[in-house]
Tab-separated table of C-alpha atoms in Angstrom:
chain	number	residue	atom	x	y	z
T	1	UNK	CA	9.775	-4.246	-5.280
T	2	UNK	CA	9.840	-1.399	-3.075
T	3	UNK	CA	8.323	1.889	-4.032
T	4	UNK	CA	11.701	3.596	-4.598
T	5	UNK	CA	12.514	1.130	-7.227
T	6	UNK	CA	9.211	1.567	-9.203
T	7	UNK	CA	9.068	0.162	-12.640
T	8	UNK	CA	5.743	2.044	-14.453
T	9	UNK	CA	4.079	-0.191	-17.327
T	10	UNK	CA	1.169	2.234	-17.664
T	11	UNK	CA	-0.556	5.835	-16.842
T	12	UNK	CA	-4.212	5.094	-16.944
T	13	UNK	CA	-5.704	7.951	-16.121
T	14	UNK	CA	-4.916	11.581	-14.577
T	15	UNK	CA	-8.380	13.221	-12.420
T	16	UNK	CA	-8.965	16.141	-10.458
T	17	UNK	CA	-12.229	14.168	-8.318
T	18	UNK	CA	-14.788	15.694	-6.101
T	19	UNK	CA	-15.465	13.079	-3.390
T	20	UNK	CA	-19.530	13.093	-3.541
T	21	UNK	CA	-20.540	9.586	-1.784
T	22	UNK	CA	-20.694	9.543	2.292
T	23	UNK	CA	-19.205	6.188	2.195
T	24	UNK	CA	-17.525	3.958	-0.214
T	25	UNK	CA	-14.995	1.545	-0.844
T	26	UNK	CA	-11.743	0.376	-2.979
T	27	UNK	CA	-11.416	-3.312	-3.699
T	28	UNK	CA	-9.505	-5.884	-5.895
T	29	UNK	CA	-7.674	-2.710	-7.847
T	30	UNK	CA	-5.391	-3.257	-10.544
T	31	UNK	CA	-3.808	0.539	-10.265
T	32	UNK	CA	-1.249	2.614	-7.994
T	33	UNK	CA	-3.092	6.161	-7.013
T	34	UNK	CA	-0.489	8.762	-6.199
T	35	UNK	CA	-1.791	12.643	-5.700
T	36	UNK	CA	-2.976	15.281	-3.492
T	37	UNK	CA	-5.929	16.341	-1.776
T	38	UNK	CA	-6.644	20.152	-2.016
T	39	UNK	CA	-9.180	20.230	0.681
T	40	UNK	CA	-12.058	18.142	2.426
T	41	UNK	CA	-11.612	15.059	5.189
T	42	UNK	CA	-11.756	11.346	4.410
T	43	UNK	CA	-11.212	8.960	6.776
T	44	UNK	CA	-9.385	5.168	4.736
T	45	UNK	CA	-9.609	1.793	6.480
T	46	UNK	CA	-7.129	-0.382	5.320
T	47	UNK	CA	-7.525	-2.895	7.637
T	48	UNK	CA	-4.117	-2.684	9.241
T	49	UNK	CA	-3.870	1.177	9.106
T	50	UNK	CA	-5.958	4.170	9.001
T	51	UNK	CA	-5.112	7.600	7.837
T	52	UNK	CA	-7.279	10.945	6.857
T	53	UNK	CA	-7.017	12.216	3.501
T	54	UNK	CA	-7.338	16.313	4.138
T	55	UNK	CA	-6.103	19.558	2.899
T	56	UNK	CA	-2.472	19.823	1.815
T	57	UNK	CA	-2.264	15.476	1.877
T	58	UNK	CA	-0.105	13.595	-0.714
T	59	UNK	CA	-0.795	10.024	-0.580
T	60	UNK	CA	-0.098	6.667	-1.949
T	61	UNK	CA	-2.536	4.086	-2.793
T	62	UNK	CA	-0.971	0.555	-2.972
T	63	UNK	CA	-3.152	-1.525	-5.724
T	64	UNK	CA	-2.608	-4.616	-3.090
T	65	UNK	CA	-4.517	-2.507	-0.526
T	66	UNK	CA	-8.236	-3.007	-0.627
T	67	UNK	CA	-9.888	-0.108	1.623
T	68	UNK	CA	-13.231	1.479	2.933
T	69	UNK	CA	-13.438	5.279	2.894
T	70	UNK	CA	-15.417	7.639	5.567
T	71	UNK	CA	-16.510	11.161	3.753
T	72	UNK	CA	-16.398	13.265	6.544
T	73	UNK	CA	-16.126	16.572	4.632
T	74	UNK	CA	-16.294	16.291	0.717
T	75	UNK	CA	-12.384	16.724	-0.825
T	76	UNK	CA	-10.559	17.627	-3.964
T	77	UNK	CA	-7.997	15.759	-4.947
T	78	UNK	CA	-5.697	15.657	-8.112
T	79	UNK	CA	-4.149	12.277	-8.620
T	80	UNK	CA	-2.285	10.010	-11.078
T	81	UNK	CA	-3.476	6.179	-11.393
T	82	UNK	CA	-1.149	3.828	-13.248
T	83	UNK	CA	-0.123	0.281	-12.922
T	84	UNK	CA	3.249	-0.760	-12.603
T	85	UNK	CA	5.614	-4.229	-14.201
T	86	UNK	CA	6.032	-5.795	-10.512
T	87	UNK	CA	4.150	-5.394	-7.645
T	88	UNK	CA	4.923	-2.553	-5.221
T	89	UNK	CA	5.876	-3.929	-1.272
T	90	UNK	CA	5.567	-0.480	0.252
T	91	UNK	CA	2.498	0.035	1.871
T	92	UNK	CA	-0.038	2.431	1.378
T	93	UNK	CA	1.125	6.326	2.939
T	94	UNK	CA	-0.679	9.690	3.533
T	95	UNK	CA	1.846	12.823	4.439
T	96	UNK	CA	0.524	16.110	5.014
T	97	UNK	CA	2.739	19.175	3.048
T	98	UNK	CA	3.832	22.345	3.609
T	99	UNK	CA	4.711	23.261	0.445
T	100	UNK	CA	2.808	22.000	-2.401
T	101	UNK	CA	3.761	23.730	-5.523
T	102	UNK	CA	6.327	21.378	-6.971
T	103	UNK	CA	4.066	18.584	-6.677
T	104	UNK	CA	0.464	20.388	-7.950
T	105	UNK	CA	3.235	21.428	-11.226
T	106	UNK	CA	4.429	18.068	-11.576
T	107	UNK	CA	0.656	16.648	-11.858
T	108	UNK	CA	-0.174	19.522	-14.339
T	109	UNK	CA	2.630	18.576	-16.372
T	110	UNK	CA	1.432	15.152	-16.359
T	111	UNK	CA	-2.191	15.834	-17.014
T	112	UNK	CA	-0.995	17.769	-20.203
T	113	UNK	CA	1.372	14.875	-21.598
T	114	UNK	CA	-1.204	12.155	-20.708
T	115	UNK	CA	-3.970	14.754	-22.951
T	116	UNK	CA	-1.621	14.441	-25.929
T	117	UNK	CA	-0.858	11.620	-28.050
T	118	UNK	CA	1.246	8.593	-27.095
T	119	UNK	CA	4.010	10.309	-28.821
T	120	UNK	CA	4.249	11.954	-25.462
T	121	UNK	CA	4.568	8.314	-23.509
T	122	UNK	CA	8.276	8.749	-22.459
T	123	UNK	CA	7.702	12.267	-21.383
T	124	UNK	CA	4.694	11.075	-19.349
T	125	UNK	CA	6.693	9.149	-17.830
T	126	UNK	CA	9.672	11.117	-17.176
T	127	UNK	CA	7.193	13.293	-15.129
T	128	UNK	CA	5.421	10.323	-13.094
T	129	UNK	CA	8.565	9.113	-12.048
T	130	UNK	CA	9.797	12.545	-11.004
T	131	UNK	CA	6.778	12.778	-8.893
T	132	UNK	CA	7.214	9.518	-7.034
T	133	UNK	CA	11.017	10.173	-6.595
T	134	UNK	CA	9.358	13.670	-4.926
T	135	UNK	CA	6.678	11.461	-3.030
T	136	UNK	CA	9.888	8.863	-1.883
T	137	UNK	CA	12.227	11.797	-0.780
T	138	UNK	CA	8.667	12.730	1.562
T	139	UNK	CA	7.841	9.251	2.898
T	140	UNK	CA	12.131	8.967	3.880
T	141	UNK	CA	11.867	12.156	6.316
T	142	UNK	CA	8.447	11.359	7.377
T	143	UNK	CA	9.080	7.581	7.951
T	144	UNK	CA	12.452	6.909	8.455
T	145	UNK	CA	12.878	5.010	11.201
T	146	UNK	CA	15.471	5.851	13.952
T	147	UNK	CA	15.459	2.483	16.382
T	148	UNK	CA	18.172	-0.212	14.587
T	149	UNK	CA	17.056	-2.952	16.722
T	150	UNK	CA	13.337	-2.584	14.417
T	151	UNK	CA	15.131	-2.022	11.343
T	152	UNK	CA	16.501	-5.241	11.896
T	153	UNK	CA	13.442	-6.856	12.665
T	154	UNK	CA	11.461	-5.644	10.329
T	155	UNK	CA	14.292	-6.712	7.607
T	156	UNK	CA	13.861	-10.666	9.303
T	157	UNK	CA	10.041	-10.337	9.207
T	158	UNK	CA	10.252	-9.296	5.341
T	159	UNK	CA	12.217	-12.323	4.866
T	160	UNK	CA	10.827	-14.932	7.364
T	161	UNK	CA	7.203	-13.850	7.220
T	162	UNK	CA	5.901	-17.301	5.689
T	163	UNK	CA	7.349	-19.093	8.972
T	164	UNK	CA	5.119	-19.631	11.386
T	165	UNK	CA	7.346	-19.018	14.119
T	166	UNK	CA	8.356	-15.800	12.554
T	167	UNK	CA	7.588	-12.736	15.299
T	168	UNK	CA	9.064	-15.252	17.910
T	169	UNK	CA	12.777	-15.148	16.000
T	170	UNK	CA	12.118	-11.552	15.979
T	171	UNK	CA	11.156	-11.266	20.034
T	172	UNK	CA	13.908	-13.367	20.954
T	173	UNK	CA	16.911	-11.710	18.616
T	174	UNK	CA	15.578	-8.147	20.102
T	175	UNK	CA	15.965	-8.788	23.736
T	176	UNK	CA	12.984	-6.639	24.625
T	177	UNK	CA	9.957	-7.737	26.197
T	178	UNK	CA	6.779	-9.105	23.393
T	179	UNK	CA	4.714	-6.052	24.514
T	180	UNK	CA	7.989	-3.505	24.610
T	181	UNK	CA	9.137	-5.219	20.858
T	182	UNK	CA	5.647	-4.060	19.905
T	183	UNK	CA	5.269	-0.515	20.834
T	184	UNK	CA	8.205	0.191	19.739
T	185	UNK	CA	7.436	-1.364	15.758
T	186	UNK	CA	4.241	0.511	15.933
T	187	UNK	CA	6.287	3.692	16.650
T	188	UNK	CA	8.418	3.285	13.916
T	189	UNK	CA	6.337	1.751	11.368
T	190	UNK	CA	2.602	2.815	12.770
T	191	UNK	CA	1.681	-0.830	12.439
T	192	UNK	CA	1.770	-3.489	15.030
T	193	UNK	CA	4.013	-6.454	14.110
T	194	UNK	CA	0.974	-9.246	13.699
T	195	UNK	CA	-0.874	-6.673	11.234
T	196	UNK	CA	2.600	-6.187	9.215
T	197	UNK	CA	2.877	-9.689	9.137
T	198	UNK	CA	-0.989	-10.530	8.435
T	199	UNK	CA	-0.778	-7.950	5.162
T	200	UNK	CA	2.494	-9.387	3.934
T	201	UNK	CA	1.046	-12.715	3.726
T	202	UNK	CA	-2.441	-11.463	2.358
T	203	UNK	CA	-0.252	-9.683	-0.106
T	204	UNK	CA	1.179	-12.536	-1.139
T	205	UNK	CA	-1.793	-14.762	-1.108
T	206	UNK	CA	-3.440	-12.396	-3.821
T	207	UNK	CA	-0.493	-12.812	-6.099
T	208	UNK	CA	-0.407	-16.708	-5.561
T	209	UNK	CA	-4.340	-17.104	-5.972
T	210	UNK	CA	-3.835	-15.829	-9.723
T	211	UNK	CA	-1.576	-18.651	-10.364
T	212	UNK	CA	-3.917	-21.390	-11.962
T	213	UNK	CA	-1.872	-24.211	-10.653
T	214	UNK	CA	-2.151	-23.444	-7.147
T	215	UNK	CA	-4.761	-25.024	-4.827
T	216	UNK	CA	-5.720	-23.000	-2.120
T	217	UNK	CA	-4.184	-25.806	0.753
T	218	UNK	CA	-0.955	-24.890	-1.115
T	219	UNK	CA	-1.347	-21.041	-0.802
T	220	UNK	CA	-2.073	-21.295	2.637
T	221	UNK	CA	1.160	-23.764	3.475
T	222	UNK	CA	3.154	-21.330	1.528
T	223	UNK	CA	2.142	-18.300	2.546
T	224	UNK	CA	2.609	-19.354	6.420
T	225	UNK	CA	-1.050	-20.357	7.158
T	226	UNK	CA	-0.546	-24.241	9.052
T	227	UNK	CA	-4.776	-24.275	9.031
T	228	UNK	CA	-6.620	-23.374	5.377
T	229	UNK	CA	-9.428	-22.592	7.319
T	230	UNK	CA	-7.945	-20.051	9.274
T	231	UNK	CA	-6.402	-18.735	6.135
T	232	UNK	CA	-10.165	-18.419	4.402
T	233	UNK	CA	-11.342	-16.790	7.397
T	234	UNK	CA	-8.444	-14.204	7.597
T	235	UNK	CA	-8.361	-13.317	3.697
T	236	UNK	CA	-11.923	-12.834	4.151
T	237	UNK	CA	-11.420	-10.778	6.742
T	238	UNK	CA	-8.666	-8.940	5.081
T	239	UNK	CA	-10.441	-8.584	1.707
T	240	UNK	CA	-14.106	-9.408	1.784
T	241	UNK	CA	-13.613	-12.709	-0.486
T	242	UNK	CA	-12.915	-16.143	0.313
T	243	UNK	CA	-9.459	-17.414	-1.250
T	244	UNK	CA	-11.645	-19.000	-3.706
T	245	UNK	CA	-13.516	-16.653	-4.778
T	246	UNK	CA	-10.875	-13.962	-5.142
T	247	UNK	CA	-9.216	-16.785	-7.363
T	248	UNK	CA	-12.517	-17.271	-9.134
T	249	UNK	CA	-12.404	-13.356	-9.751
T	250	UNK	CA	-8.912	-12.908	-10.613
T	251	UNK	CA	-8.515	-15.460	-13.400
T	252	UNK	CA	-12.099	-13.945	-15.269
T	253	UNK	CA	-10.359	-10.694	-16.044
């Protein structure tokens, strides 16, 4: 599900947070974080992208996306966390404003109804989907992307990503040189195509490893890994857990 078709289960909690740790990190979440910084620096590490949190910043915080985060001046943000019925696809985003108004009125209205009593559910979430439509309408003039030939190829690689031979169908059907093909993805998407790739499959290996009838030589064939090994060593990479003990952690909870 893409972030513009967002189906909210749950608000969990609305903050205004002082950042007061150096360092820190986000891992094996089971909320969305949308909000705004009011001031301060943070550098996040997501692995496949990096982006600093600082004055006048909405972001996005993808529950799939495990990250490390760099304090490099102590912020203020004002966010909403809430999980949703189907995973989100859209990665994680940070957009820095002009105007913030609308936005810092939408999250007071939302603090207020999520105060009140769950008589005030449906209103709640009138007002949190108001603020991702706002967030959406951002991320499209921020992000769209102007170059067809990578709108195409980033449509194949959403559908073809558990093929092996996936980025080659891609190379070919573009006409463009491997290193051209890939500057010009990371200019529209500000990922290269191996990292899209790598987090679409990670992404799906979380959801898979929470399935108790999986083995993890199964995942790994599915999710376009031809060696388990390599798969271990890459979620690891990617998350800080081996397949099996992400599994292990998942199906506790």
């Amino acid at each position: 599900m893409k972030f513009e078709n967002i189906r909210i289960k749950k608000v969990e909690l609305v903050v205004k947070h002082r950042s007061s740790m150096k360092e820190w990190e986000a891992k094996n979440r089971k909320d969305h974080i949308i909000g705004i910084a009011f001031d301060g620096d943070e550098l996040h590490d997501f692995g496949y992208q990096k982006f600093s949190i600082e004055e006048n910043c909405i972001f996005y915080l993808n529950q799939k996306d495990d990250f490390s985060v760099s304090v490099r001046q102590p912020s203020l943000s004002y966010s909403v966390h809430f999980t949703t019925e189907e995973p989100i696809e859209t990665d994680s985003f940070c957009i820095k404003v002009k105007h913030s108004a609308e936005i810092v009125q939408l999250l007071q209205k939302i603090d207020r109804q999520y105060k009140i009593s769950t008589a005030g559910t449906s209103w709640l979430l009138s007002d949190c989907y108001r603020l991702c439509a706002v967030f959406h309408e951002i991320c499209q003039k921020k992000y769209s992307p102007t170059d067809p030939r990578m709108v195409q190829a980033r449509e194949l690689l959403d559908l073809n990503f558990k093929n092996t031979d996936c980025l080659k169908e891609c190379y070919e059907q573009s006409n463009l040189s491997r290193r051209h093909f890939d500057q010009l993805f990371k200019q529209e998407f500000y990922v290269t195509p191996a990292r899209y790739i790598t987090a679409k499959r990670i992404g799906l290996a979380k959801q898979l490893l929470q399935a108790p009838n999986l083995k993890i030589e199964e995942i790994a064939q599915i999710c376009g890994f031809s060696d388990v090994y390599y798969f271990s060593k890459v979620f690891k990479q990617e998350t800080s857990h081996t397949p099996s003990g992400y599994k292990k952690t998942r199906q506790s909870k």
